[in-house]
Amino acid sequence: QEQFVESGGGLVQPGGSLRLSCLVRGIAFSFYDVGWYRQVPENPRELVALVRSGGATSYADSVKGRFAISRDDSTHTVFLQMDNLKPDDTAVYYCNTEAEGTPLGIWGQGTQVTVSS
């Protein structure tokens, strides 16, 4: 069964950077599109970045030019480099496999990102 293990979150000041990692277990990783999602209390999860099995990437408008998603198929890991962070980026960040706009797997515990001075 697939499992997602997110890490790398923390407290950072506005304008700072963080790099999130997502280790994916239990699937043929290289065949899947993988997304980073985020959620704030009382709101649905939103997809912020996606990396396809072939390496193509896409981003939500709110993070374009600031976030970069990448993948390492040899280690089954997806990364999210977050630069110029803003208080509105504060959320719990999750990763998941994705197909046609729908997350496929069971959610992991996520990693908390807090942007505050």
Short mmCIF file of N, CA, C and O in Angstrom, two decimals:
data_model
loop_
_atom_site.label_atom_id
_atom_site.label_comp_id
_atom_site.label_asym_id
_atom_site.label_seq_id
_atom_site.Cartn_x
_atom_site.Cartn_y
_atom_site.Cartn_z
N GLN A 1 0.85 -1.19 0.00
CA GLN A 1 0.00 0.00 0.00
C GLN A 1 0.88 1.24 0.00
O GLN A 1 1.91 1.28 0.66
N GLU A 2 0.43 2.24 -0.76
CA GLU A 2 1.25 3.43 -0.87
C GLU A 2 1.27 4.20 0.45
O GLU A 2 0.33 4.17 1.24
N GLN A 3 2.38 4.91 0.66
CA GLN A 3 2.56 5.69 1.87
C GLN A 3 3.34 6.95 1.49
O GLN A 3 4.28 6.89 0.70
N PHE A 4 2.91 8.07 2.06
CA PHE A 4 3.56 9.35 1.80
C PHE A 4 4.14 9.87 3.11
O PHE A 4 3.42 10.00 4.10
N VAL A 5 5.43 10.21 3.09
CA VAL A 5 6.10 10.71 4.29
C VAL A 5 6.67 12.08 3.97
O VAL A 5 7.68 12.21 3.27
N GLU A 6 6.00 13.11 4.49
CA GLU A 6 6.41 14.49 4.24
C GLU A 6 7.33 14.99 5.35
O GLU A 6 7.15 14.62 6.52
N SER A 7 8.28 15.85 4.99
CA SER A 7 9.18 16.44 5.97
C SER A 7 9.71 17.77 5.45
O SER A 7 9.55 18.09 4.26
N GLY A 8 10.35 18.52 6.34
CA GLY A 8 11.01 19.75 5.94
C GLY A 8 10.31 21.03 6.33
O GLY A 8 10.84 22.12 6.08
N GLY A 9 9.12 20.94 6.90
CA GLY A 9 8.41 22.14 7.31
C GLY A 9 9.05 22.81 8.50
O GLY A 9 10.02 22.29 9.09
N GLY A 10 8.52 23.96 8.88
CA GLY A 10 9.04 24.68 10.02
C GLY A 10 8.53 26.09 10.06
O GLY A 10 7.61 26.47 9.32
N LEU A 11 9.13 26.88 10.94
CA LEU A 11 8.79 28.29 11.10
C LEU A 11 9.83 29.13 10.37
O LEU A 11 11.05 28.94 10.57
N VAL A 12 9.37 30.03 9.53
CA VAL A 12 10.28 30.87 8.75
C VAL A 12 9.70 32.27 8.67
O VAL A 12 8.48 32.46 8.70
N GLN A 13 10.58 33.25 8.57
CA GLN A 13 10.13 34.64 8.44
C GLN A 13 9.69 34.92 7.01
O GLN A 13 10.14 34.25 6.07
N PRO A 14 8.82 35.90 6.82
CA PRO A 14 8.45 36.29 5.46
C PRO A 14 9.69 36.60 4.62
O PRO A 14 10.64 37.23 5.10
N GLY A 15 9.67 36.12 3.39
CA GLY A 15 10.82 36.27 2.51
C GLY A 15 11.81 35.12 2.60
O GLY A 15 12.73 35.04 1.77
N GLY A 16 11.64 34.26 3.56
CA GLY A 16 12.54 33.13 3.73
C GLY A 16 12.23 31.96 2.81
O GLY A 16 11.32 32.03 1.97
N SER A 17 12.99 30.88 2.99
CA SER A 17 12.87 29.70 2.14
C SER A 17 12.79 28.43 2.97
O SER A 17 13.31 28.37 4.09
N LEU A 18 12.13 27.43 2.39
CA LEU A 18 12.11 26.08 2.94
C LEU A 18 12.12 25.09 1.79
O LEU A 18 11.65 25.41 0.69
N ARG A 19 12.62 23.90 2.06
CA ARG A 19 12.57 22.82 1.07
C ARG A 19 11.88 21.63 1.69
O ARG A 19 12.38 21.05 2.65
N LEU A 20 10.76 21.26 1.13
CA LEU A 20 9.99 20.12 1.61
C LEU A 20 10.38 18.87 0.82
O LEU A 20 10.72 18.94 -0.37
N SER A 21 10.31 17.73 1.50
CA SER A 21 10.57 16.44 0.86
C SER A 21 9.39 15.52 1.08
O SER A 21 8.75 15.56 2.14
N CYS A 22 9.13 14.67 0.11
CA CYS A 22 8.06 13.67 0.22
C CYS A 22 8.61 12.34 -0.27
O CYS A 22 8.92 12.20 -1.46
N LEU A 23 8.74 11.41 0.64
CA LEU A 23 9.15 10.05 0.28
C LEU A 23 7.90 9.23 0.02
O LEU A 23 6.99 9.18 0.86
N VAL A 24 7.85 8.59 -1.14
CA VAL A 24 6.68 7.80 -1.53
C VAL A 24 7.05 6.33 -1.53
O VAL A 24 8.00 5.93 -2.21
N ARG A 25 6.30 5.55 -0.80
CA ARG A 25 6.57 4.12 -0.69
C ARG A 25 5.40 3.31 -1.24
O ARG A 25 4.25 3.76 -1.22
N GLY A 26 5.71 2.13 -1.73
CA GLY A 26 4.65 1.17 -2.03
C GLY A 26 4.03 1.24 -3.41
O GLY A 26 3.06 0.53 -3.67
N ILE A 27 4.59 2.07 -4.31
CA ILE A 27 4.04 2.15 -5.66
C ILE A 27 5.19 2.18 -6.67
O ILE A 27 6.35 2.41 -6.30
N ALA A 28 4.85 1.97 -7.92
CA ALA A 28 5.83 2.13 -9.00
C ALA A 28 5.97 3.63 -9.27
O ALA A 28 5.37 4.17 -10.20
N PHE A 29 6.76 4.28 -8.47
CA PHE A 29 6.80 5.74 -8.35
C PHE A 29 6.96 6.43 -9.70
O PHE A 29 6.29 7.43 -9.97
N SER A 30 7.85 5.95 -10.54
CA SER A 30 8.20 6.67 -11.76
C SER A 30 7.03 6.80 -12.72
O SER A 30 7.06 7.64 -13.63
N PHE A 31 5.99 6.01 -12.55
CA PHE A 31 4.85 6.04 -13.46
C PHE A 31 3.79 7.05 -13.05
O PHE A 31 2.84 7.29 -13.80
N TYR A 32 3.93 7.65 -11.87
CA TYR A 32 2.88 8.48 -11.32
C TYR A 32 3.20 9.97 -11.38
O TYR A 32 4.34 10.39 -11.18
N ASP A 33 2.14 10.76 -11.61
CA ASP A 33 2.20 12.20 -11.36
C ASP A 33 2.06 12.41 -9.86
O ASP A 33 1.25 11.72 -9.20
N VAL A 34 2.83 13.36 -9.31
CA VAL A 34 2.78 13.61 -7.87
C VAL A 34 2.60 15.10 -7.62
O VAL A 34 3.26 15.93 -8.25
N GLY A 35 1.71 15.43 -6.70
CA GLY A 35 1.44 16.82 -6.38
C GLY A 35 1.74 17.15 -4.94
O GLY A 35 1.70 16.28 -4.06
N TRP A 36 2.04 18.43 -4.71
CA TRP A 36 2.08 18.99 -3.37
C TRP A 36 0.79 19.79 -3.17
O TRP A 36 0.41 20.60 -4.02
N TYR A 37 0.15 19.53 -2.06
CA TYR A 37 -1.09 20.19 -1.69
C TYR A 37 -0.88 20.91 -0.36
O TYR A 37 0.03 20.59 0.39
N ARG A 38 -1.76 21.86 -0.07
CA ARG A 38 -1.72 22.50 1.24
C ARG A 38 -3.13 22.74 1.74
O ARG A 38 -4.08 22.85 0.96
N GLN A 39 -3.22 22.80 3.07
CA GLN A 39 -4.53 22.98 3.69
C GLN A 39 -4.41 23.85 4.93
O GLN A 39 -3.52 23.65 5.75
N VAL A 40 -5.32 24.81 5.03
CA VAL A 40 -5.46 25.61 6.24
C VAL A 40 -6.78 25.20 6.88
O VAL A 40 -7.69 24.71 6.20
N PRO A 41 -6.90 25.39 8.19
CA PRO A 41 -8.12 24.94 8.87
C PRO A 41 -9.39 25.49 8.23
O PRO A 41 -9.42 26.64 7.79
N GLU A 42 -10.39 24.63 8.15
CA GLU A 42 -11.71 24.97 7.64
C GLU A 42 -11.71 25.28 6.14
O GLU A 42 -12.66 25.89 5.64
N ASN A 43 -10.67 24.85 5.45
CA ASN A 43 -10.62 25.01 3.99
C ASN A 43 -10.23 23.69 3.35
O ASN A 43 -9.54 22.88 3.98
N PRO A 44 -10.66 23.45 2.12
CA PRO A 44 -10.26 22.22 1.46
C PRO A 44 -8.79 22.27 1.07
O PRO A 44 -8.19 23.34 0.98
N ARG A 45 -8.20 21.10 0.85
CA ARG A 45 -6.83 21.06 0.36
C ARG A 45 -6.79 21.65 -1.05
O ARG A 45 -7.70 21.41 -1.85
N GLU A 46 -5.73 22.37 -1.35
CA GLU A 46 -5.53 22.90 -2.69
C GLU A 46 -4.21 22.39 -3.25
O GLU A 46 -3.21 22.27 -2.54
N LEU A 47 -4.24 22.10 -4.54
CA LEU A 47 -3.04 21.66 -5.24
C LEU A 47 -2.19 22.89 -5.56
O LEU A 47 -2.67 23.80 -6.22
N VAL A 48 -0.95 22.89 -5.11
CA VAL A 48 -0.09 24.05 -5.38
C VAL A 48 0.96 23.76 -6.43
O VAL A 48 1.42 24.69 -7.10
N ALA A 49 1.36 22.51 -6.59
CA ALA A 49 2.38 22.18 -7.59
C ALA A 49 2.25 20.72 -7.98
O ALA A 49 1.90 19.88 -7.14
N LEU A 50 2.55 20.44 -9.24
CA LEU A 50 2.43 19.08 -9.76
C LEU A 50 3.64 18.78 -10.63
O LEU A 50 4.06 19.63 -11.43
N VAL A 51 4.18 17.58 -10.46
CA VAL A 51 5.23 17.11 -11.36
C VAL A 51 4.75 15.80 -11.98
O VAL A 51 4.36 14.87 -11.29
N ARG A 52 4.75 15.77 -13.29
CA ARG A 52 4.25 14.59 -14.00
C ARG A 52 5.34 13.53 -14.10
O ARG A 52 6.52 13.81 -13.86
N SER A 53 4.93 12.35 -14.48
CA SER A 53 5.88 11.23 -14.54
C SER A 53 7.02 11.53 -15.51
O SER A 53 8.13 11.06 -15.31
N GLY A 54 6.75 12.33 -16.53
CA GLY A 54 7.80 12.68 -17.47
C GLY A 54 8.62 13.88 -17.08
O GLY A 54 9.58 14.25 -17.77
N GLY A 55 8.23 14.53 -15.96
CA GLY A 55 9.00 15.66 -15.46
C GLY A 55 8.37 17.03 -15.68
O GLY A 55 8.85 18.01 -15.10
N ALA A 56 7.33 17.12 -16.48
CA ALA A 56 6.67 18.42 -16.67
C ALA A 56 6.06 18.90 -15.37
O ALA A 56 5.60 18.09 -14.55
N THR A 57 6.07 20.21 -15.18
CA THR A 57 5.57 20.78 -13.93
C THR A 57 4.49 21.82 -14.18
O THR A 57 4.41 22.41 -15.27
N SER A 58 3.66 22.04 -13.17
CA SER A 58 2.65 23.09 -13.23
C SER A 58 2.43 23.60 -11.80
O SER A 58 2.70 22.88 -10.83
N TYR A 59 1.92 24.86 -11.71
CA TYR A 59 1.81 25.51 -10.42
C TYR A 59 0.51 26.29 -10.31
O TYR A 59 -0.01 26.80 -11.32
N ALA A 60 0.05 26.42 -9.09
CA ALA A 60 -1.05 27.34 -8.83
C ALA A 60 -0.55 28.77 -9.03
O ALA A 60 0.63 29.06 -8.79
N ASP A 61 -1.44 29.65 -9.46
CA ASP A 61 -1.04 31.04 -9.71
C ASP A 61 -0.43 31.68 -8.47
O ASP A 61 0.48 32.51 -8.58
N SER A 62 -0.90 31.31 -7.30
CA SER A 62 -0.45 31.94 -6.06
C SER A 62 1.01 31.64 -5.72
O SER A 62 1.61 32.35 -4.91
N VAL A 63 1.58 30.60 -6.34
CA VAL A 63 2.97 30.24 -6.00
C VAL A 63 3.91 30.30 -7.20
O VAL A 63 5.12 30.07 -7.05
N LYS A 64 3.39 30.63 -8.36
CA LYS A 64 4.25 30.69 -9.56
C LYS A 64 5.38 31.67 -9.36
O LYS A 64 5.18 32.79 -8.87
N GLY A 65 6.57 31.25 -9.75
CA GLY A 65 7.74 32.10 -9.63
C GLY A 65 8.39 32.06 -8.26
O GLY A 65 9.49 32.60 -8.08
N ARG A 66 7.74 31.41 -7.29
CA ARG A 66 8.30 31.32 -5.94
C ARG A 66 8.58 29.88 -5.53
O ARG A 66 9.51 29.62 -4.77
N PHE A 67 7.77 28.95 -6.00
CA PHE A 67 7.91 27.53 -5.65
C PHE A 67 8.44 26.76 -6.85
O PHE A 67 8.13 27.08 -8.00
N ALA A 68 9.21 25.70 -6.58
CA ALA A 68 9.69 24.82 -7.63
C ALA A 68 9.57 23.38 -7.17
O ALA A 68 10.11 23.02 -6.12
N ILE A 69 8.88 22.57 -7.96
CA ILE A 69 8.72 21.16 -7.64
C ILE A 69 9.67 20.33 -8.49
O ILE A 69 9.93 20.68 -9.66
N SER A 70 10.20 19.27 -7.91
CA SER A 70 11.09 18.38 -8.65
C SER A 70 10.94 16.96 -8.08
O SER A 70 10.34 16.77 -7.03
N ARG A 71 11.49 16.01 -8.82
CA ARG A 71 11.38 14.61 -8.38
C ARG A 71 12.69 13.88 -8.64
O ARG A 71 13.43 14.21 -9.56
N ASP A 72 12.93 12.88 -7.81
CA ASP A 72 14.07 11.99 -7.99
C ASP A 72 13.51 10.57 -8.02
O ASP A 72 13.19 10.00 -6.97
N ASP A 73 13.38 10.01 -9.20
CA ASP A 73 12.79 8.69 -9.32
C ASP A 73 13.66 7.60 -8.68
O ASP A 73 13.15 6.55 -8.28
N SER A 74 14.96 7.84 -8.56
CA SER A 74 15.84 6.82 -7.98
C SER A 74 15.61 6.65 -6.48
O SER A 74 15.87 5.57 -5.93
N THR A 75 15.11 7.71 -5.83
CA THR A 75 14.87 7.63 -4.38
C THR A 75 13.39 7.75 -4.04
O THR A 75 13.03 7.81 -2.86
N HIS A 76 12.54 7.79 -5.06
CA HIS A 76 11.09 7.89 -4.84
C HIS A 76 10.74 9.13 -4.01
O HIS A 76 9.91 9.06 -3.09
N THR A 77 11.37 10.23 -4.33
CA THR A 77 11.19 11.45 -3.54
C THR A 77 10.77 12.61 -4.44
O THR A 77 11.28 12.76 -5.55
N VAL A 78 9.85 13.40 -3.92
CA VAL A 78 9.44 14.64 -4.57
C VAL A 78 9.79 15.80 -3.64
O VAL A 78 9.58 15.70 -2.42
N PHE A 79 10.31 16.88 -4.21
CA PHE A 79 10.74 18.03 -3.44
C PHE A 79 9.88 19.25 -3.80
O PHE A 79 9.37 19.35 -4.92
N LEU A 80 9.77 20.16 -2.85
CA LEU A 80 9.14 21.45 -3.11
C LEU A 80 10.04 22.53 -2.52
O LEU A 80 10.12 22.67 -1.30
N GLN A 81 10.72 23.24 -3.40
CA GLN A 81 11.55 24.37 -2.98
C GLN A 81 10.64 25.60 -2.92
O GLN A 81 10.03 25.97 -3.93
N MET A 82 10.57 26.21 -1.75
CA MET A 82 9.69 27.36 -1.54
C MET A 82 10.54 28.57 -1.18
O MET A 82 11.21 28.57 -0.14
N ASP A 83 10.51 29.57 -2.02
CA ASP A 83 11.27 30.79 -1.81
C ASP A 83 10.33 31.98 -1.66
O ASP A 83 9.16 31.92 -2.06
N ASN A 84 10.85 33.08 -1.11
CA ASN A 84 10.07 34.29 -0.92
C ASN A 84 8.72 33.96 -0.26
O ASN A 84 7.66 34.39 -0.74
N LEU A 85 8.78 33.24 0.82
CA LEU A 85 7.56 32.79 1.48
C LEU A 85 6.78 33.96 2.07
O LEU A 85 7.36 34.96 2.51
N LYS A 86 5.45 33.82 2.04
CA LYS A 86 4.54 34.84 2.54
C LYS A 86 3.68 34.25 3.66
O LYS A 86 3.48 33.05 3.71
N PRO A 87 3.14 35.11 4.51
CA PRO A 87 2.26 34.58 5.57
C PRO A 87 1.10 33.74 5.02
O PRO A 87 0.68 32.77 5.67
N ASP A 88 0.61 34.07 3.83
CA ASP A 88 -0.48 33.29 3.23
C ASP A 88 -0.07 31.88 2.83
O ASP A 88 -0.92 31.05 2.51
N ASP A 89 1.23 31.60 2.84
CA ASP A 89 1.70 30.23 2.56
C ASP A 89 1.61 29.33 3.79
O ASP A 89 1.86 28.12 3.68
N THR A 90 1.29 29.90 4.93
CA THR A 90 1.15 29.10 6.13
C THR A 90 0.05 28.06 5.96
O THR A 90 -1.09 28.39 5.62
N ALA A 91 0.41 26.79 6.18
CA ALA A 91 -0.53 25.69 5.97
C ALA A 91 0.18 24.38 6.33
O ALA A 91 1.39 24.36 6.55
N VAL A 92 -0.59 23.31 6.35
CA VAL A 92 -0.01 21.97 6.39
C VAL A 92 0.13 21.51 4.94
O VAL A 92 -0.82 21.59 4.17
N TYR A 93 1.32 21.05 4.59
CA TYR A 93 1.62 20.64 3.23
C TYR A 93 1.65 19.12 3.15
O TYR A 93 2.27 18.45 3.99
N TYR A 94 1.00 18.61 2.12
CA TYR A 94 0.89 17.17 1.88
C TYR A 94 1.32 16.86 0.44
O TYR A 94 1.21 17.70 -0.44
N CYS A 95 1.73 15.63 0.22
CA CYS A 95 1.94 15.17 -1.15
C CYS A 95 1.02 13.98 -1.41
O CYS A 95 0.55 13.32 -0.49
N ASN A 96 0.77 13.75 -2.68
CA ASN A 96 -0.08 12.63 -3.08
C ASN A 96 0.09 12.39 -4.56
O ASN A 96 0.44 13.31 -5.31
N THR A 97 -0.17 11.20 -4.99
CA THR A 97 -0.26 10.91 -6.41
C THR A 97 -1.57 11.50 -6.93
O THR A 97 -2.52 11.70 -6.17
N GLU A 98 -1.59 11.76 -8.24
CA GLU A 98 -2.73 12.50 -8.77
C GLU A 98 -3.03 12.05 -10.18
O GLU A 98 -2.12 11.68 -10.95
N ALA A 99 -4.30 12.03 -10.53
CA ALA A 99 -4.71 11.72 -11.90
C ALA A 99 -5.96 12.52 -12.24
O ALA A 99 -6.94 12.48 -11.50
N GLU A 100 -5.88 13.29 -13.30
CA GLU A 100 -7.02 14.07 -13.80
C GLU A 100 -7.63 14.92 -12.71
O GLU A 100 -8.86 15.00 -12.58
N GLY A 101 -6.80 15.53 -11.91
CA GLY A 101 -7.28 16.46 -10.91
C GLY A 101 -7.72 15.82 -9.62
O GLY A 101 -8.21 16.52 -8.72
N THR A 102 -7.54 14.52 -9.49
CA THR A 102 -8.02 13.82 -8.29
C THR A 102 -6.84 13.16 -7.58
O THR A 102 -6.11 12.39 -8.19
N PRO A 103 -6.65 13.47 -6.29
CA PRO A 103 -5.62 12.74 -5.54
C PRO A 103 -6.02 11.28 -5.38
O PRO A 103 -7.19 10.96 -5.20
N LEU A 104 -5.01 10.39 -5.46
CA LEU A 104 -5.29 8.97 -5.53
C LEU A 104 -5.10 8.22 -4.22
O LEU A 104 -5.78 7.23 -3.97
N GLY A 105 -4.16 8.66 -3.42
CA GLY A 105 -3.76 7.87 -2.27
C GLY A 105 -4.36 8.32 -0.96
O GLY A 105 -5.11 9.30 -0.90
N ILE A 106 -4.02 7.60 0.08
CA ILE A 106 -4.41 7.97 1.44
C ILE A 106 -3.44 9.04 1.94
O ILE A 106 -2.22 8.87 1.83
N TRP A 107 -3.95 10.10 2.50
CA TRP A 107 -3.12 11.20 2.92
C TRP A 107 -2.19 10.83 4.07
O TRP A 107 -2.57 10.08 4.97
N GLY A 108 -0.96 11.35 4.01
CA GLY A 108 -0.05 11.21 5.11
C GLY A 108 -0.32 12.25 6.18
O GLY A 108 -1.36 12.92 6.16
N GLN A 109 0.64 12.43 7.08
CA GLN A 109 0.45 13.37 8.18
C GLN A 109 0.75 14.81 7.78
O GLN A 109 0.34 15.74 8.49
N GLY A 110 1.45 15.00 6.69
CA GLY A 110 1.78 16.34 6.25
C GLY A 110 2.90 16.95 7.06
O GLY A 110 3.40 16.36 8.04
N THR A 111 3.30 18.15 6.65
CA THR A 111 4.34 18.88 7.37
C THR A 111 3.90 20.34 7.48
O THR A 111 3.45 20.93 6.50
N GLN A 112 4.00 20.88 8.67
CA GLN A 112 3.51 22.23 8.94
C GLN A 112 4.51 23.27 8.48
O GLN A 112 5.69 23.21 8.83
N VAL A 113 4.02 24.24 7.71
CA VAL A 113 4.82 25.41 7.32
C VAL A 113 4.15 26.64 7.93
O VAL A 113 2.97 26.88 7.70
N THR A 114 4.92 27.38 8.68
CA THR A 114 4.42 28.62 9.30
C THR A 114 5.33 29.77 8.90
O THR A 114 6.54 29.72 9.12
N VAL A 115 4.73 30.78 8.28
CA VAL A 115 5.48 31.96 7.84
C VAL A 115 5.02 33.14 8.69
O VAL A 115 3.88 33.60 8.57
N SER A 116 5.91 33.59 9.54
CA SER A 116 5.54 34.64 10.49
C SER A 116 6.78 35.36 10.99
O SER A 116 7.84 34.75 11.12
N SER A 117 6.61 36.65 11.24
CA SER A 117 7.72 37.41 11.82
C SER A 117 7.63 37.43 13.35
O SER A 117 8.48 38.00 14.01
#
